[in-house]
Short mmCIF file of C-alpha atoms and ligand atoms in Angstrom, two decimals:
data_model
loop_
_atom_site.label_atom_id
_atom_site.label_comp_id
_atom_site.label_asym_id
_atom_site.label_seq_id
_atom_site.Cartn_x
_atom_site.Cartn_y
_atom_site.Cartn_z
CA UNK Z 1 -4.19 17.57 -23.42
CA UNK Z 2 -2.84 14.10 -24.16
CA UNK Z 3 0.31 14.03 -22.05
CA UNK Z 4 3.69 12.36 -21.95
CA UNK Z 5 5.03 12.10 -18.40
CA UNK Z 6 8.69 11.63 -17.45
CA UNK Z 7 9.95 10.91 -13.92
CA UNK Z 8 13.63 10.48 -13.00
CA UNK Z 9 13.93 12.11 -9.58
CA UNK Z 10 15.39 9.12 -7.75
CA UNK Z 11 15.97 5.48 -8.64
CA UNK Z 12 13.05 4.69 -10.94
CA UNK Z 13 13.06 5.73 -14.57
CA UNK Z 14 9.44 6.16 -15.59
CA UNK Z 15 7.53 7.14 -18.73
CA UNK Z 16 3.74 7.33 -19.10
CA UNK Z 17 1.13 8.46 -21.60
CA UNK Z 18 -2.25 9.78 -20.43
CA UNK Z 19 -5.28 10.58 -22.56
CA UNK Z 20 -6.88 14.01 -22.24
CA UNK Z 21 -9.29 12.69 -19.60
CA UNK Z 22 -6.45 11.28 -17.51
CA UNK Z 23 -6.93 7.68 -18.66
CA UNK Z 24 -3.60 5.89 -18.26
CA UNK Z 25 -2.60 4.45 -21.65
CA UNK Z 26 0.97 3.45 -20.81
CA UNK Z 27 2.75 3.34 -17.44
CA UNK Z 28 6.34 2.10 -17.71
CA UNK Z 29 8.79 1.92 -14.81
CA UNK Z 30 12.35 0.70 -15.05
CA UNK Z 31 13.56 -0.08 -11.56
CA UNK Z 32 17.20 0.26 -10.58
CA UNK Z 33 16.84 -1.77 -7.40
CA UNK Z 34 19.34 -4.41 -8.53
CA UNK Z 35 22.00 -1.77 -9.31
CA UNK Z 36 21.76 -0.11 -5.88
CA UNK Z 37 20.96 -3.13 -3.69
CA UNK Z 38 24.61 -3.98 -2.86
CA UNK Z 39 25.02 -0.46 -1.40
CA UNK Z 40 21.80 -0.58 0.71
CA UNK Z 41 20.79 2.78 -0.72
CA UNK Z 42 20.73 4.82 -3.89
CA UNK Z 43 24.09 5.78 -5.43
CA UNK Z 44 23.40 9.11 -7.22
CA UNK Z 45 25.93 8.68 -10.03
CA UNK Z 46 24.69 5.18 -10.85
CA UNK Z 47 21.10 6.45 -10.82
CA UNK Z 48 21.82 9.25 -13.32
CA UNK Z 49 23.61 6.86 -15.69
CA UNK Z 50 20.75 4.39 -15.51
CA UNK Z 51 18.22 7.13 -16.37
CA UNK Z 52 20.30 8.18 -19.35
CA UNK Z 53 20.37 4.65 -20.66
CA UNK Z 54 16.75 3.76 -19.84
CA UNK Z 55 14.84 6.87 -20.99
CA UNK Z 56 15.22 6.43 -24.78
CA UNK Z 57 14.35 2.75 -24.42
CA UNK Z 58 11.19 3.48 -22.40
CA UNK Z 59 10.14 6.26 -24.76
CA UNK Z 60 10.42 3.91 -27.75
CA UNK Z 61 8.39 1.30 -25.89
CA UNK Z 62 5.70 3.86 -24.96
CA UNK Z 63 5.53 4.90 -28.61
CA UNK Z 64 5.13 1.28 -29.67
CA UNK Z 65 2.31 0.71 -27.16
CA UNK Z 66 0.26 3.88 -27.53
CA UNK Z 67 1.83 6.18 -30.10
CA UNK Z 68 3.55 9.46 -29.29
CA UNK Z 69 2.42 11.12 -32.53
CA UNK Z 70 -0.62 12.87 -31.05
CA UNK Z 71 0.86 13.78 -27.68
CA UNK Z 72 0.02 17.43 -26.89
CA UNK Z 73 2.01 18.10 -23.70
CA UNK Z 74 5.29 17.03 -22.09
CA UNK Z 75 5.35 16.90 -18.30
CA UNK Z 76 8.49 16.22 -16.28
CA UNK Z 77 9.55 16.12 -12.62
CA UNK Z 78 11.82 19.09 -11.94
CA UNK Z 79 12.44 18.42 -8.24
CA UNK Z 80 13.02 17.67 -5.48
CA UNK Z 81 15.36 14.71 -5.89
CA UNK Z 82 18.89 13.75 -6.91
CA UNK Z 83 20.18 16.61 -9.02
CA UNK Z 84 22.01 14.40 -11.55
CA UNK Z 85 18.93 12.27 -12.05
CA UNK Z 86 16.65 15.30 -12.34
CA UNK Z 87 18.95 16.88 -14.92
CA UNK Z 88 18.76 13.79 -17.12
CA UNK Z 89 14.95 13.89 -17.03
CA UNK Z 90 14.51 17.65 -17.44
CA UNK Z 91 17.07 17.91 -20.26
CA UNK Z 92 15.52 14.94 -22.04
CA UNK Z 93 11.96 16.29 -21.68
CA UNK Z 94 12.98 19.84 -22.63
CA UNK Z 95 14.81 18.65 -25.77
CA UNK Z 96 11.92 16.42 -26.76
CA UNK Z 97 9.34 19.20 -26.28
CA UNK Z 98 11.53 21.76 -28.07
CA UNK Z 99 12.25 19.48 -31.04
CA UNK Z 100 8.56 18.71 -31.51
CA UNK Z 101 7.26 22.18 -30.67
CA UNK Z 102 5.16 20.84 -27.79
CA UNK Z 103 4.29 22.73 -24.61
CA UNK Z 104 6.33 21.70 -21.57
CA UNK Z 105 5.47 21.77 -17.91
CA UNK Z 106 7.78 21.02 -14.96
CA UNK Z 107 6.05 19.59 -11.91
CA UNK Z 108 7.06 19.05 -8.32
CA UNK Z 109 7.43 15.38 -7.40
CA UNK Z 110 5.11 15.88 -4.45
CA UNK Z 111 2.45 17.35 -6.73
CA UNK Z 112 2.58 14.01 -8.56
CA UNK Z 113 2.08 11.95 -5.41
CA UNK Z 114 -0.83 14.21 -4.40
CA UNK Z 115 -2.76 13.49 -7.61
CA UNK Z 116 -1.92 9.77 -7.77
CA UNK Z 117 -4.97 8.56 -5.77
CA UNK Z 118 -7.22 10.03 -8.46
CA UNK Z 119 -5.74 7.79 -11.18
CA UNK Z 120 -6.80 4.31 -12.15
CA UNK Z 121 -4.94 1.53 -13.95
CA UNK Z 122 -8.01 -0.33 -15.20
CA UNK Z 123 -8.83 2.09 -18.01
CA UNK Z 124 -11.06 4.62 -16.22
CA UNK Z 125 -10.56 8.39 -16.65
CA UNK Z 126 -8.91 10.29 -13.80
CA UNK Z 127 -11.32 11.37 -11.09
CA UNK Z 128 -12.04 15.03 -10.53
CA UNK Z 129 -10.35 16.24 -7.35
CA UNK Z 130 -13.07 17.52 -4.99
CA UNK Z 131 -12.41 20.28 -2.48
CA UNK Z 132 -11.22 19.99 0.18
CA UNK Z 133 -9.28 16.73 0.27
CA UNK Z 134 -7.19 15.58 3.22
CA UNK Z 135 -4.25 13.56 1.99
CA UNK Z 136 -1.43 11.71 3.71
CA UNK Z 137 1.82 11.61 1.74
CA UNK Z 138 4.10 8.88 3.05
CA UNK Z 139 7.25 8.03 1.14
CA UNK Z 140 11.00 7.83 1.52
CA UNK Z 141 11.11 11.62 1.86
CA UNK Z 142 7.73 12.71 3.21
CA UNK Z 143 5.37 12.01 6.08
CA UNK Z 144 2.76 14.75 6.13
CA UNK Z 145 -0.93 15.37 5.93
CA UNK Z 146 -1.89 18.00 3.37
CA UNK Z 147 -5.15 19.75 2.71
CA UNK Z 148 -5.79 20.13 -1.00
CA UNK Z 149 -8.18 22.95 -1.80
CA UNK Z 150 -8.86 24.46 -5.23
CA UNK Z 151 -5.53 23.22 -6.56
CA UNK Z 152 -3.55 24.56 -3.59
CA UNK Z 153 -1.80 22.13 -1.22
CA UNK Z 154 -0.98 23.10 2.36
CA UNK Z 155 1.01 20.92 4.76
CA UNK Z 156 -0.70 20.37 8.10
CA UNK Z 157 1.99 18.49 9.95
CA UNK Z 158 5.40 16.94 9.37
CA UNK Z 159 7.81 14.44 10.79
CA UNK Z 160 10.23 15.72 13.40
CA UNK Z 161 12.86 13.23 12.28
CA UNK Z 162 12.72 10.26 9.87
CA UNK Z 163 10.13 9.86 7.12
CA UNK Z 164 7.93 6.75 7.35
CA UNK Z 165 9.56 5.01 4.38
CA UNK Z 166 13.02 5.86 5.66
CA UNK Z 167 12.27 4.09 8.94
CA UNK Z 168 11.21 0.93 7.10
CA UNK Z 169 14.40 1.12 5.03
CA UNK Z 170 16.67 1.64 8.06
CA UNK Z 171 15.15 -1.17 10.12
CA UNK Z 172 15.40 -3.51 7.13
CA UNK Z 173 19.03 -2.49 6.53
CA UNK Z 174 19.94 -3.17 10.18
CA UNK Z 175 18.46 -6.65 9.87
CA UNK Z 176 20.27 -7.28 6.58
CA UNK Z 177 16.99 -7.64 4.71
CA UNK Z 178 17.96 -5.59 1.65
CA UNK Z 179 16.83 -2.37 -0.01
CA UNK Z 180 14.25 -0.88 -0.33
CA UNK Z 181 13.14 -2.29 3.00
CA UNK Z 182 9.47 -1.23 3.04
CA UNK Z 183 8.08 -3.95 0.77
CA UNK Z 184 10.28 -6.64 2.39
CA UNK Z 185 9.24 -5.75 5.94
CA UNK Z 186 5.64 -5.55 4.77
CA UNK Z 187 5.79 -9.08 3.37
CA UNK Z 188 7.52 -10.59 6.44
CA UNK Z 189 5.19 -8.76 8.85
CA UNK Z 190 2.30 -10.78 7.40
CA UNK Z 191 3.82 -13.82 9.13
CA UNK Z 192 4.13 -12.25 12.59
CA UNK Z 193 1.91 -11.32 15.52
CA UNK Z 194 1.54 -7.51 15.79
CA UNK Z 195 0.56 -7.70 19.47
CA UNK Z 196 3.82 -9.15 20.77
CA UNK Z 197 5.90 -5.96 21.10
CA UNK Z 198 4.07 -2.90 22.49
CA UNK Z 199 5.79 0.41 21.66
CA UNK Z 200 5.25 3.70 23.47
CA UNK Z 201 4.19 6.67 21.32
CA UNK Z 202 6.62 9.63 21.18
CA UNK Z 203 5.92 12.70 23.28
CA UNK Z 204 6.50 15.95 21.41
CA UNK Z 205 6.88 18.78 23.92
CA UNK Z 206 6.39 21.72 21.52
CA UNK Z 207 2.59 22.40 21.59
CA UNK Z 208 2.72 23.66 17.97
CA UNK Z 209 3.86 20.20 16.93
CA UNK Z 210 1.13 18.25 18.71
CA UNK Z 211 0.06 16.66 15.44
CA UNK Z 212 3.57 16.00 14.12
CA UNK Z 213 5.07 12.57 13.61
CA UNK Z 214 8.28 11.22 15.09
CA UNK Z 215 9.63 7.82 14.12
CA UNK Z 216 13.28 7.78 15.07
CA UNK Z 217 12.62 6.63 18.66
CA UNK Z 218 10.62 3.69 17.32
CA UNK Z 219 13.39 2.89 14.84
CA UNK Z 220 16.00 2.80 17.63
CA UNK Z 221 13.80 0.64 19.87
CA UNK Z 222 13.08 -1.85 17.08
CA UNK Z 223 16.77 -2.12 16.17
CA UNK Z 224 17.68 -2.58 19.85
CA UNK Z 225 15.11 -5.40 20.18
CA UNK Z 226 16.48 -6.96 17.00
CA UNK Z 227 19.99 -6.77 18.47
CA UNK Z 228 18.80 -8.69 21.56
CA UNK Z 229 17.47 -11.35 19.20
CA UNK Z 230 20.83 -11.59 17.43
CA UNK Z 231 19.21 -10.29 14.24
CA UNK Z 232 21.47 -7.34 13.29
CA UNK Z 233 22.04 -8.71 10.74
CA UNK Z 234 19.99 -11.87 10.50
CA UNK Z 235 22.16 -14.96 9.94
CA UNK Z 236 19.61 -16.21 7.37
CA UNK Z 237 17.57 -13.23 6.04
CA UNK Z 238 15.41 -15.52 3.90
CA UNK Z 239 14.09 -17.32 7.02
CA UNK Z 240 13.81 -14.99 10.04
CA UNK Z 241 12.83 -16.68 13.32
CA UNK Z 242 9.28 -16.21 14.63
CA UNK Z 243 10.31 -13.61 17.28
CA UNK Z 244 11.77 -11.42 14.52
CA UNK Z 245 8.62 -11.81 12.44
CA UNK Z 246 6.60 -10.74 15.49
CA UNK Z 247 8.91 -7.77 15.95
CA UNK Z 248 8.43 -6.71 12.32
CA UNK Z 249 4.66 -7.16 12.54
CA UNK Z 250 4.53 -5.07 15.74
CA UNK Z 251 6.73 -2.40 14.13
CA UNK Z 252 4.57 -2.20 11.00
CA UNK Z 253 1.34 -2.04 13.03
CA UNK Z 254 2.80 0.76 15.18
CA UNK Z 255 3.82 2.87 12.17
CA UNK Z 256 0.33 2.40 10.70
CA UNK Z 257 -1.31 3.36 14.00
CA UNK Z 258 0.83 6.46 14.49
CA UNK Z 259 0.24 7.60 10.91
CA UNK Z 260 -3.49 7.65 11.64
CA UNK Z 261 -3.18 9.34 15.03
CA UNK Z 262 -3.75 12.97 13.79
CA UNK Z 263 -6.62 11.96 11.50
CA UNK Z 264 -9.62 12.60 13.80
CA UNK Z 265 -8.41 16.07 14.69
CA UNK Z 266 -7.56 17.03 11.09
CA UNK Z 267 -10.88 15.76 9.75
CA UNK Z 268 -12.74 17.77 12.42
CA UNK Z 269 -10.80 20.90 11.44
CA UNK Z 270 -10.92 20.62 7.67
CA UNK Z 271 -14.11 18.63 6.98
CA UNK Z 272 -12.69 16.97 3.83
CA UNK Z 273 -14.88 15.42 1.14
CA UNK Z 274 -12.56 12.42 1.18
CA UNK Z 275 -9.32 11.22 2.74
CA UNK Z 276 -6.53 10.01 0.43
CA UNK Z 277 -3.04 8.58 0.87
CA UNK Z 278 -0.07 8.37 -1.49
CA UNK Z 279 3.65 7.60 -1.68
CA UNK Z 280 5.44 4.26 -1.33
CA UNK Z 281 4.24 3.59 2.22
CA UNK Z 282 0.62 3.98 1.04
CA UNK Z 283 1.22 0.57 -0.58
CA UNK Z 284 1.73 -0.94 2.88
CA UNK Z 285 -0.90 -3.53 3.70
CA UNK Z 286 -1.32 -2.49 7.35
CA UNK Z 287 -1.60 1.20 6.44
CA UNK Z 288 -4.19 0.46 3.74
CA UNK Z 289 -6.20 -1.82 6.03
CA UNK Z 290 -6.21 0.64 8.91
CA UNK Z 291 -7.21 3.59 6.71
CA UNK Z 292 -9.99 1.59 5.07
CA UNK Z 293 -11.27 0.51 8.48
CA UNK Z 294 -11.14 4.11 9.76
CA UNK Z 295 -13.14 5.30 6.73
CA UNK Z 296 -15.79 2.66 7.26
CA UNK Z 297 -16.14 3.53 10.95
CA UNK Z 298 -16.41 7.28 10.23
CA UNK Z 299 -18.49 7.15 7.03
CA UNK Z 300 -15.79 9.00 5.06
CA UNK Z 301 -14.52 7.85 1.67
CA UNK Z 302 -10.90 6.64 1.66
CA UNK Z 303 -9.16 6.92 -1.69
CA UNK Z 304 -5.98 4.90 -2.19
CA UNK Z 305 -3.97 4.72 -5.42
CA UNK Z 306 -3.51 1.32 -7.04
CA UNK Z 307 -0.42 -0.17 -5.33
CA UNK Z 308 1.59 0.21 -8.56
CA UNK Z 309 1.01 3.99 -8.42
CA UNK Z 310 2.05 4.42 -4.77
CA UNK Z 311 5.76 4.25 -5.58
CA UNK Z 312 7.38 6.61 -8.07
CA UNK Z 313 5.79 6.57 -11.51
CA UNK Z 314 5.28 8.88 -14.49
CA UNK Z 315 1.49 8.57 -14.72
CA UNK Z 316 1.16 10.84 -11.68
CA UNK Z 317 3.63 13.29 -13.21
CA UNK Z 318 1.68 13.37 -16.49
CA UNK Z 319 -1.57 13.98 -14.54
CA UNK Z 320 -0.09 16.75 -12.40
CA UNK Z 321 1.21 18.27 -15.67
CA UNK Z 322 -2.24 18.16 -17.26
CA UNK Z 323 -3.74 20.01 -14.29
CA UNK Z 324 -0.87 22.50 -14.32
CA UNK Z 325 -1.21 23.11 -18.08
CA UNK Z 326 -4.97 23.59 -17.66
CA UNK Z 327 -4.11 26.48 -15.30
CA UNK Z 328 -1.74 27.88 -17.93
CA UNK Z 329 1.39 26.99 -15.96
CA UNK Z 330 3.82 26.15 -18.76
CA UNK Z 331 7.61 26.34 -18.83
CA UNK Z 332 10.14 27.42 -21.43
CA UNK Z 333 11.95 24.30 -22.70
CA UNK Z 334 15.13 26.39 -23.08
CA UNK Z 335 15.09 27.46 -19.44
CA UNK Z 336 13.58 24.74 -17.25
CA UNK Z 337 15.50 24.65 -13.98
CA UNK Z 338 15.69 21.49 -11.86
CA UNK Z 339 15.91 21.84 -8.09
CA UNK Z 340 17.28 19.21 -5.67
CA UNK Z 341 15.52 20.58 -2.58
CA UNK Z 342 11.92 21.66 -2.18
CA UNK Z 343 11.63 25.46 -2.43
CA UNK Z 344 8.96 25.12 0.27
CA UNK Z 345 9.15 23.53 3.68
CA UNK Z 346 6.46 21.46 5.38
CA UNK Z 347 5.55 23.43 8.49
CA UNK Z 348 3.39 22.43 11.42
CA UNK Z 349 0.11 23.98 12.38
CA UNK Z 350 -3.35 24.35 10.91
CA UNK Z 351 -2.40 27.13 8.50
CA UNK Z 352 0.58 25.70 6.65
CA UNK Z 353 1.81 27.78 3.73
CA UNK Z 354 0.89 26.63 0.21
CA UNK Z 355 3.58 24.25 -1.00
CA UNK Z 356 3.60 25.20 -4.64
CA UNK Z 357 4.27 28.92 -4.79
CA UNK Z 358 5.96 30.05 -7.99
CA UNK Z 359 8.84 27.68 -8.45
CA UNK Z 360 12.36 28.87 -9.28
CA UNK Z 361 12.62 29.74 -12.94
CA UNK Z 362 8.82 29.59 -13.42
O1 KG4 C 401 7.15 7.21 -3.17
P1 KG4 C 401 8.40 6.45 -3.24
O2 KG4 C 401 8.55 5.43 -4.33
O3 KG4 C 401 9.64 7.38 -3.36
C1 KG4 C 401 9.80 8.57 -2.70
O4 KG4 C 401 9.29 9.60 -3.21
O5 KG4 C 401 10.44 8.53 -1.62
O6 KG4 C 401 8.58 5.74 -1.81
C2 KG4 C 401 9.62 4.86 -1.54
C3 KG4 C 401 9.56 4.48 -0.09
C4 KG4 C 401 10.73 3.61 0.35
O7 KG4 C 401 11.20 4.08 1.59
C5 KG4 C 401 10.10 2.23 0.47
O8 KG4 C 401 10.74 1.40 1.41
C6 KG4 C 401 8.70 2.57 0.92
O9 KG4 C 401 8.38 3.74 0.19
N1 KG4 C 401 7.73 1.50 0.62
C7 KG4 C 401 7.06 0.84 1.57
C8 KG4 C 401 6.27 -0.13 0.89
N2 KG4 C 401 6.50 0.00 -0.45
C9 KG4 C 401 7.41 1.01 -0.59
N3 KG4 C 401 7.06 0.96 2.91
C10 KG4 C 401 6.26 0.13 3.61
N4 KG4 C 401 5.49 -0.82 3.04
C11 KG4 C 401 5.47 -0.99 1.69
N5 KG4 C 401 4.69 -1.93 1.14
ZN1 ZN C 402 8.11 9.63 -4.60
#
């Protein structure tokens, strides 16, 4: 079904239109970065107000670009995320679907990230998702490998502390580089030498968590090194000294290396048809380069979303909605419930529970 996608779970207001075959016709994102930047993080109340103001504007623009007249399905993120922001999106989508008599489907934000590598922004239809797929979701809230099999996603590991994106944001905040920190650190790391600062990998004692991630030790070490360099915060964030650039390059390379550490073992266990990555950190240059190199060395296809679809967007929500609707998973526009926290939990171990059991209110 031709789908309208709406995403408002955090600090991006996004609207997209996808053709029946998953071709992306319109992909609009209104970023709130400027509104939240002075606070070095997202202010929930400001985010909700921005969504309320931006959604009608984006919808009108989407209509102008591709026409909403023949849309057959409305798909919206129902969680997890900031509850005020989610309520704006779900109420808006529910009212729109109800008023036009269109079917509605509420999708999990993670479900969106999981399908994003199969989308294209150059006018090609969405790719079929083969089975099984091993996929690494790395964002501000997630750092986990999932196996995706016949439409069911199971988490295979998790982070014991900070998510990958969170670590980039916290290091950048300590250095006074601004928010969100991931893209800024990524850009500055290009100018440094990644070999200068060697970091020791974490040791996780619990044998069940052998494949888990842990980034908070690295974060503390990097911030301590930055302190020694008088860089917390940097006196002139626009021109960090070479030692700081080397520190950022070493930090980025270490995160990329650790993210790939469980890959050999997970590929041996699950024999995936391809390996994918998604979420904001999947836009990181070092992560992309390392994954691509790994794929070449192992003769396994690596599928990365276009960089514009790594961060939050509505095209992925529209696509997840199309797949959900094709399975008959529709929601009542008078009763769609948003949820701030995932009703599932990423667990460790090779037999993680499916992450999309019946959602509350479904
Ligand atoms: O997927 P996303 O937009 O939102 C969540 O669902 O969390 O991811 C945002 C996160 C932020 O922590 C941001 O700093 C990080 O992804 N990020 C990056 C890059 N681009 C975004 N981290 C490292 N390198 C990047 N190029
Ligand atoms: Zn996200």
